[in-house]
mmCIF file of C-alpha atoms in Angstrom:
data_model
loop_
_atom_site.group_PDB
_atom_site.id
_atom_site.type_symbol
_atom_site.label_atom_id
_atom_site.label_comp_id
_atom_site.label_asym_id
_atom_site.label_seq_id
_atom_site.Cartn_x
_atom_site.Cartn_y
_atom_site.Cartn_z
ATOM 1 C CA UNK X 1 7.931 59.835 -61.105
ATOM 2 C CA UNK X 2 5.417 59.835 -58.019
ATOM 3 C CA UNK X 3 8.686 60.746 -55.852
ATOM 4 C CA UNK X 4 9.628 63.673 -58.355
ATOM 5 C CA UNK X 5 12.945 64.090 -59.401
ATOM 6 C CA UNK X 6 15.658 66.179 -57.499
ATOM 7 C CA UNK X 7 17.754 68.904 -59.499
ATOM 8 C CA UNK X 8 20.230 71.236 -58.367
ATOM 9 C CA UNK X 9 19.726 74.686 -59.158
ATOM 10 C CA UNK X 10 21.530 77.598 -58.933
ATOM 11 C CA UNK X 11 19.548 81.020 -57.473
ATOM 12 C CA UNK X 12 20.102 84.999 -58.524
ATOM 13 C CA UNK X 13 22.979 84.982 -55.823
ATOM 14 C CA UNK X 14 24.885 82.000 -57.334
ATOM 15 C CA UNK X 15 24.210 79.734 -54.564
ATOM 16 C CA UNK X 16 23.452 75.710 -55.403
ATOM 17 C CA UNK X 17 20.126 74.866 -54.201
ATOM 18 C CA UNK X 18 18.713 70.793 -54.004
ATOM 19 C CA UNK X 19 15.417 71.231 -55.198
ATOM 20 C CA UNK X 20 12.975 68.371 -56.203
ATOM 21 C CA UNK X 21 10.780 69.036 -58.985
ATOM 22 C CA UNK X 22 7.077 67.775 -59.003
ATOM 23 C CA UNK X 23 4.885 67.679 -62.332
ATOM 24 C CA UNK X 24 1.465 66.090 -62.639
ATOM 25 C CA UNK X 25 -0.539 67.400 -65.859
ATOM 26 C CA UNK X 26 -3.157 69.861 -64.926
ATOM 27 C CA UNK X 27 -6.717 68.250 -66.376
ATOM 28 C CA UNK X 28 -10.060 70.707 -66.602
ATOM 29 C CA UNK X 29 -13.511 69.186 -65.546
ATOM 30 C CA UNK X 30 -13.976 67.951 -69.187
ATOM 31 C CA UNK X 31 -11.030 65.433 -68.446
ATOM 32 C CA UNK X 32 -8.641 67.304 -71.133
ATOM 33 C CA UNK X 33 -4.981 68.165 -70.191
ATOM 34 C CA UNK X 34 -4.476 72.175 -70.742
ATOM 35 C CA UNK X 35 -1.209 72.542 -69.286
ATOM 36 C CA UNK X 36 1.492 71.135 -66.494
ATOM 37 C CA UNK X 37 1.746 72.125 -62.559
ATOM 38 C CA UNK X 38 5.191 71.749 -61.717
ATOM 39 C CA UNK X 39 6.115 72.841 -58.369
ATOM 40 C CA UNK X 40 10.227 73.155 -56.710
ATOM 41 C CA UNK X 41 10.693 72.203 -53.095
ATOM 42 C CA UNK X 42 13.944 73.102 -51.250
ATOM 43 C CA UNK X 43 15.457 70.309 -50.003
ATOM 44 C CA UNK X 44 18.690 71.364 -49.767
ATOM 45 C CA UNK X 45 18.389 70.839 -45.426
ATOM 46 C CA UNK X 46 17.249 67.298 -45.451
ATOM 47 C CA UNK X 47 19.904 66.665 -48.035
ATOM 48 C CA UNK X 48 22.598 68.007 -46.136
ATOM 49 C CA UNK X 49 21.321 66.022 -43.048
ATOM 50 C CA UNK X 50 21.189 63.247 -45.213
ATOM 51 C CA UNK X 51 24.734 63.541 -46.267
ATOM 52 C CA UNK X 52 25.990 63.428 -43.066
ATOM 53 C CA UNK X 53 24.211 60.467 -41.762
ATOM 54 C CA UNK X 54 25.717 58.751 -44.451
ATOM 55 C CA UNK X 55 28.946 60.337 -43.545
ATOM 56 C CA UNK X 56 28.256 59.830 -40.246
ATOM 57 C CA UNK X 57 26.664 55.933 -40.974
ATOM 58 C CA UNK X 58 30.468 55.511 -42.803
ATOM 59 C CA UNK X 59 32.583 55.914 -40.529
ATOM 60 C CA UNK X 60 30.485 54.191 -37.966
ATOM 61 C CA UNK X 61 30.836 51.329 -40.475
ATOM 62 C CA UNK X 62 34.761 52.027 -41.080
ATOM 63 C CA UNK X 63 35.248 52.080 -37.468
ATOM 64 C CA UNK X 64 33.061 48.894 -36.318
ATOM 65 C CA UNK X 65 35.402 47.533 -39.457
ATOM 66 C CA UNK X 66 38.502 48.042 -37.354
ATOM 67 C CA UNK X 67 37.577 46.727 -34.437
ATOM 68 C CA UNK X 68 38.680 43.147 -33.178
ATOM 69 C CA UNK X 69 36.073 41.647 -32.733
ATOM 70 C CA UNK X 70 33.153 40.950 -34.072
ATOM 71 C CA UNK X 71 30.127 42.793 -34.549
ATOM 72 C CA UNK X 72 26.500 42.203 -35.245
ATOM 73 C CA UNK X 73 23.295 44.117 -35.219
ATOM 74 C CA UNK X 74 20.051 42.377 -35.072
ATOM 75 C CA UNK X 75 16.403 43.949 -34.944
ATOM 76 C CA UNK X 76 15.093 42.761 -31.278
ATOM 77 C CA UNK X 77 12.015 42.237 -32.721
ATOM 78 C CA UNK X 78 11.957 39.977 -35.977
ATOM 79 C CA UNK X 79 15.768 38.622 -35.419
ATOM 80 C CA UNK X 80 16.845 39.984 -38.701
ATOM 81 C CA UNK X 81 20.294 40.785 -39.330
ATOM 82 C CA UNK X 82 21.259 44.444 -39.686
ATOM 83 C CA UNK X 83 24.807 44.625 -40.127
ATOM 84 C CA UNK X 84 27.782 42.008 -39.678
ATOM 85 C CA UNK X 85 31.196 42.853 -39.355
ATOM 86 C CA UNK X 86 33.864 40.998 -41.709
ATOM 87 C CA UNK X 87 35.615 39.373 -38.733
ATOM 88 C CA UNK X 88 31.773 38.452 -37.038
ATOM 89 C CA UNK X 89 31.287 36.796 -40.488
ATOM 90 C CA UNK X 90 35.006 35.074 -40.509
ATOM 91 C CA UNK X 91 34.449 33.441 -36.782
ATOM 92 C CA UNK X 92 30.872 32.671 -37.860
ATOM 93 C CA UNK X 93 28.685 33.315 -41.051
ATOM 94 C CA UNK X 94 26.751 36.058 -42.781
ATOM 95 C CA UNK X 95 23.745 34.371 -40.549
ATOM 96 C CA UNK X 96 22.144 35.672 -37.050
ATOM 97 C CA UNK X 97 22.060 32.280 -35.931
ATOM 98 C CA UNK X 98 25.392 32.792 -34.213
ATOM 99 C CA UNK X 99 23.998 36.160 -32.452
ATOM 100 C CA UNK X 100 20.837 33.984 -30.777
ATOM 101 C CA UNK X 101 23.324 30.872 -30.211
ATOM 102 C CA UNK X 102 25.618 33.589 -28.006
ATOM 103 C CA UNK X 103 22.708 35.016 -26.206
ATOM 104 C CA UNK X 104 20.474 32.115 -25.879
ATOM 105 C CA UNK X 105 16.982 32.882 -24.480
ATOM 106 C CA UNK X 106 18.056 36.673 -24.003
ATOM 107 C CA UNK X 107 17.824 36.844 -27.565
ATOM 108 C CA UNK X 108 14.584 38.548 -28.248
ATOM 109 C CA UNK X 109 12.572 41.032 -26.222
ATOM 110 C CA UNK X 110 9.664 39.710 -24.819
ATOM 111 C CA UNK X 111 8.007 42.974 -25.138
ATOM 112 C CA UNK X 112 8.944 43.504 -27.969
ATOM 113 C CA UNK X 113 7.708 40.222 -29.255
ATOM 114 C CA UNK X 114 3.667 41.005 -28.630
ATOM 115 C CA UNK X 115 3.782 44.140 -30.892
ATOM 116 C CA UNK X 116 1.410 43.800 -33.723
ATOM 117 C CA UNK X 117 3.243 44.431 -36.822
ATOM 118 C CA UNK X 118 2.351 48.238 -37.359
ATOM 119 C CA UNK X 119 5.989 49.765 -37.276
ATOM 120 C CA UNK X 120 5.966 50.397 -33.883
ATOM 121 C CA UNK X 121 9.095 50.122 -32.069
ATOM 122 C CA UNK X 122 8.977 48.839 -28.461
ATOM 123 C CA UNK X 123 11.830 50.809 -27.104
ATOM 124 C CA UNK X 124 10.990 53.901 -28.881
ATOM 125 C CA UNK X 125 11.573 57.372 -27.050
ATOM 126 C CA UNK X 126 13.571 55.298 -24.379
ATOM 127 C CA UNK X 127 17.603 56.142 -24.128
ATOM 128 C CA UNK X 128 19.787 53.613 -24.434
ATOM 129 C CA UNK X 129 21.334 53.759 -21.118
ATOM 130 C CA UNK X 130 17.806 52.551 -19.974
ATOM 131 C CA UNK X 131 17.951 49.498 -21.679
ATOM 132 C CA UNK X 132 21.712 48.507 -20.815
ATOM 133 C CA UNK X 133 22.954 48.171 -17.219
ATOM 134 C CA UNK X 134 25.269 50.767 -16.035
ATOM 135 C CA UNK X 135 27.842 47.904 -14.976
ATOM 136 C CA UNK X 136 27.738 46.256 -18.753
ATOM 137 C CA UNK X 137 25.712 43.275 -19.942
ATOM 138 C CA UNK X 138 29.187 41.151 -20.421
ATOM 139 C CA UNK X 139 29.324 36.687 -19.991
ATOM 140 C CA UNK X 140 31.544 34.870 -21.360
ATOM 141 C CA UNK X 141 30.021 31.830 -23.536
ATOM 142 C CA UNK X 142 30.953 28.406 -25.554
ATOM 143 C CA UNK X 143 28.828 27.098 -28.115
ATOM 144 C CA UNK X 144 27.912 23.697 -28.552
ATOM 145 C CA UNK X 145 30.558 22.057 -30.721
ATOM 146 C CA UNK X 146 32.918 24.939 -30.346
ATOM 147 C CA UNK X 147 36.259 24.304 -28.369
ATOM 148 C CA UNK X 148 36.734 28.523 -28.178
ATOM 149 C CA UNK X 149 35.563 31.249 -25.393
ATOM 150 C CA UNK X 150 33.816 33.938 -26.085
ATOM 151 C CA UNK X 151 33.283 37.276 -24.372
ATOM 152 C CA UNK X 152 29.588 38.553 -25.642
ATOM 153 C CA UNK X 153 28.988 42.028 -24.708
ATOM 154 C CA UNK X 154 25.173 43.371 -25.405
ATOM 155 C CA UNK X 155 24.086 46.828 -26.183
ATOM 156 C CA UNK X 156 21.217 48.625 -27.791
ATOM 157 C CA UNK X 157 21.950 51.356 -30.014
ATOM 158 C CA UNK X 158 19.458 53.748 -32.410
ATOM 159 C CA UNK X 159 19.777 52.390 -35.637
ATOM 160 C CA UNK X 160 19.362 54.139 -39.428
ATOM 161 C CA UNK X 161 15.803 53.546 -39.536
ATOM 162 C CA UNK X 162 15.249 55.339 -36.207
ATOM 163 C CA UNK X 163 14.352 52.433 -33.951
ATOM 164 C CA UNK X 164 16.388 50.622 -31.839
ATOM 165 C CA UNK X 165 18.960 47.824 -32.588
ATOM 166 C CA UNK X 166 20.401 45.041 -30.645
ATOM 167 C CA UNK X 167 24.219 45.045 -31.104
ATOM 168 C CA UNK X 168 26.448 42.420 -29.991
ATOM 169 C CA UNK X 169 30.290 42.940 -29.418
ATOM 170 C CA UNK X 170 31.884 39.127 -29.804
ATOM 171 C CA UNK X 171 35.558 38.244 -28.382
ATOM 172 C CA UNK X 172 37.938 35.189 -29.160
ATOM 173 C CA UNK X 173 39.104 34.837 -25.650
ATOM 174 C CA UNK X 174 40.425 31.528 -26.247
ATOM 175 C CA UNK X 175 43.916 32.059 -25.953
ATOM 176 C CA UNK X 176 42.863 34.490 -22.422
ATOM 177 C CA UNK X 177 41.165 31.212 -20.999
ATOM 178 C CA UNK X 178 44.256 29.110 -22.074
ATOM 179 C CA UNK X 179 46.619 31.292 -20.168
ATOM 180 C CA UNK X 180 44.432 32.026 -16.852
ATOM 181 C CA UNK X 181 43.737 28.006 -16.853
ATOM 182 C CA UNK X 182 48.083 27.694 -17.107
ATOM 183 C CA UNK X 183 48.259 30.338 -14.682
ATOM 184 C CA UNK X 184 45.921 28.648 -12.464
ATOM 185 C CA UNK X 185 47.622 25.357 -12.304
ATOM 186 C CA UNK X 186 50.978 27.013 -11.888
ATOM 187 C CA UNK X 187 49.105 28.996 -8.453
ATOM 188 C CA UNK X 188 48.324 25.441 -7.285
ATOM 189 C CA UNK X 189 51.633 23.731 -8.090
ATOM 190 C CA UNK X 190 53.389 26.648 -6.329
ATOM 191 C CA UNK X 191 50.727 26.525 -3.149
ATOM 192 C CA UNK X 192 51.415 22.926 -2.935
ATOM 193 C CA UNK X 193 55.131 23.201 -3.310
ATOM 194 C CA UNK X 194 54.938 25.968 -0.488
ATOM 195 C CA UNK X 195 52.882 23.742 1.501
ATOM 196 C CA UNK X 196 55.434 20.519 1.297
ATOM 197 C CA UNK X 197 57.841 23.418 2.078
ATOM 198 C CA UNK X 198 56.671 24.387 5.130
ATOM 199 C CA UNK X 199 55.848 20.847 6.379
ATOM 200 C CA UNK X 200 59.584 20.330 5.779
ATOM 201 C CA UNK X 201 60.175 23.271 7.581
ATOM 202 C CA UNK X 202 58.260 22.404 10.555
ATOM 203 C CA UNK X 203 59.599 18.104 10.840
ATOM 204 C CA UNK X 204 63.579 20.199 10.905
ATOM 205 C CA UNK X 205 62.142 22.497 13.307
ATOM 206 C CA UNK X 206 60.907 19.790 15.509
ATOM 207 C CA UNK X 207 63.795 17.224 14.912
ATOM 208 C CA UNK X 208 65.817 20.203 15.868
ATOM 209 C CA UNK X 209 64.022 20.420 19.046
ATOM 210 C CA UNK X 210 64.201 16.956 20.285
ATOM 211 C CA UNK X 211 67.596 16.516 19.394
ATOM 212 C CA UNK X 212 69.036 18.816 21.929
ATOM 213 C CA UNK X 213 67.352 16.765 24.921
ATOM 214 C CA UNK X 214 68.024 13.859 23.240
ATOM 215 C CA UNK X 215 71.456 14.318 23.072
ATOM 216 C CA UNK X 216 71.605 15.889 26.041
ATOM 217 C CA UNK X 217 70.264 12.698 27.749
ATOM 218 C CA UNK X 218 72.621 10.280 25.558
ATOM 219 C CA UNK X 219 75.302 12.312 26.626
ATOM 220 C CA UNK X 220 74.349 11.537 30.711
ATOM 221 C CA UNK X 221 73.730 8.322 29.837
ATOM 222 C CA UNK X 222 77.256 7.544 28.128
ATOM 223 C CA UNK X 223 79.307 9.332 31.003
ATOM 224 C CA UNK X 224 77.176 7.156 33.664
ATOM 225 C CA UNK X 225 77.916 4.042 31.448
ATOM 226 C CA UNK X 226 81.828 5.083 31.130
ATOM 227 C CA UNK X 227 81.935 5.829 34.968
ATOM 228 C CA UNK X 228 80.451 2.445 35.707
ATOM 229 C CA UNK X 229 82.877 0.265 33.428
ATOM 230 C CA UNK X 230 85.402 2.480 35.508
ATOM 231 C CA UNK X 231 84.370 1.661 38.893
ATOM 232 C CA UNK X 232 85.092 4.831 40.039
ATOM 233 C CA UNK X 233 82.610 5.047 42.741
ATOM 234 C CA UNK X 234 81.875 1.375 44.532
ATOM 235 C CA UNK X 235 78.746 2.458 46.301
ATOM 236 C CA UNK X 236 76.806 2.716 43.175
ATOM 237 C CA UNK X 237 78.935 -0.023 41.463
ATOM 238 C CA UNK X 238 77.301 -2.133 44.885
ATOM 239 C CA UNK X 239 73.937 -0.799 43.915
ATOM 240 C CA UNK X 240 74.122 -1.560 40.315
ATOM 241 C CA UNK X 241 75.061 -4.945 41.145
ATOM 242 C CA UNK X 242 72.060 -5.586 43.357
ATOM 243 C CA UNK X 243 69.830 -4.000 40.960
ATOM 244 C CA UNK X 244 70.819 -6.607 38.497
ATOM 245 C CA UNK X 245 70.432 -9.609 40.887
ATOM 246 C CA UNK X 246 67.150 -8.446 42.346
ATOM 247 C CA UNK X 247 65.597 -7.964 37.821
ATOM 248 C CA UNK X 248 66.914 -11.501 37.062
ATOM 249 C CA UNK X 249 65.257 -12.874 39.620
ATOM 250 C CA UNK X 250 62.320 -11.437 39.123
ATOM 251 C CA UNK X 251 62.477 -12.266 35.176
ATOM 252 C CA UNK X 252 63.159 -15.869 36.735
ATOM 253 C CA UNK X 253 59.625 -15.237 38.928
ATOM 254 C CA UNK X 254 57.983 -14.131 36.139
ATOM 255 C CA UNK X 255 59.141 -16.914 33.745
ATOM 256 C CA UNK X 256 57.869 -19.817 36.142
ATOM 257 C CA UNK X 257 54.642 -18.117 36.198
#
């Protein structure tokens, strides 16, 4: 094949070598085959660097696995999907149409967008930490015809093929929302029951303070009262007596008029 075809081969020292063999027929100027070029190249490096990518690219998979939530990798450029997690596919589907619906017009790079289709990655040679905020890209989001919360947290990460991915880190936070809306509602019963507390609080505090006058008063009033029925004094029983005289006739006064 055009590729060649990789061997393993063993040199004088015993050691395994990944070679890949190349063999084109070797053809004179008349156009007739005389013999074979075969040539070895050691590619026992890139293998090995191979072999841990995929390593590497396996437990990044194994680990993304574990996670709970869901996961999904889109190219920033054409939308496709990369790579969905199991529990990204269970809360949605095996689509990206989930991924724009969560981001909405964030979706797609702008930039990104205008590249002529030559290979060319948009965001090549910059780090990641220049395309993320240092704070986190996190917003929590519904979807139309969806009664559950999400928490949608962005990043871009370097992906197989050496350009950059969009990955999206999706929480259920339904249950979250539930309990901070309960807990919220329980914080304004308990405000308002503190409030009608301290109202009460206040109307004994003032009741309180009026009473003692009050009583005071009613007090003076029923020892005066007892002391006139008594007579005990006739000056003032004189004065009362006038006083009453001199009001009825001017209620009489007033009446006529």
């Amino acid at each position: 094949p055009p590729n060649g075809i990789e061997a393993i081969l063993t040199d004088r020292y015993g050691k395994k070598i990944f070679v890949r063999n190349f063999v084109s027929p070797m053809v004179d100027t008349k156009n007739k085959q005389t013999g074979w070029i075969a040539s070895l190249v050691d590619i026992s490096e890139p293998r090995r660097i191979r072999d841990e990518l995929a390593i590497s690219q396996q437990r990044f998979i194994t680990l993304l696995e574990g996670l709970t939530a869901g996961i999904s990798v889109v190219n920033p450029k054409s939308g496709e999907l990369l790579y969905s997690n199991n529990l990204y596919q269970e809360m949605f589907d095996a689509t990206p149409h989930a991924h724009h619906l969560l981001l909405g017009s964030e979706a797609f790079s702008e930039n990104n967008l205008d590249l002529d289709e030559d290979n060319v990655d948009g965001f090549a040679g910059l780090p990641s930490s220049a395309l993320t905020p240092i704070i986190g890209d996190s917003r929590e989001v519904q979807l139309p015809d969806n009664p559950k919360w999400y928490e949608v947290r962005r990043r871009y990460i370097p992906w197989t093929d050496g350009h950059l991915a969009q990955m999206l880190i999706t929480t259920d936070i339904t249950e979250r929302r539930l309990s901070e809306d309960n807990l919220r509602m329980q914080e304004e019963r308990l405000q308002f029951s503190s409030r009608l507390t301290t109202m009460g609080e206040m109307a004994s505090s003032i009741a309180h303070e009026l009473n003692q006058p009050l009583a005071a008063i009613n007090n003076y009033c029923m020892g005066l009262m007892n002391r006139l029925r008594a007579k005990h004094d006739p000056q003032i029983h004189r004065r009362v007596v006038l006083f009453r005289n001199d009001a009825a006739i001017y209620n009489k006064d007033t009446l006529y008029a």
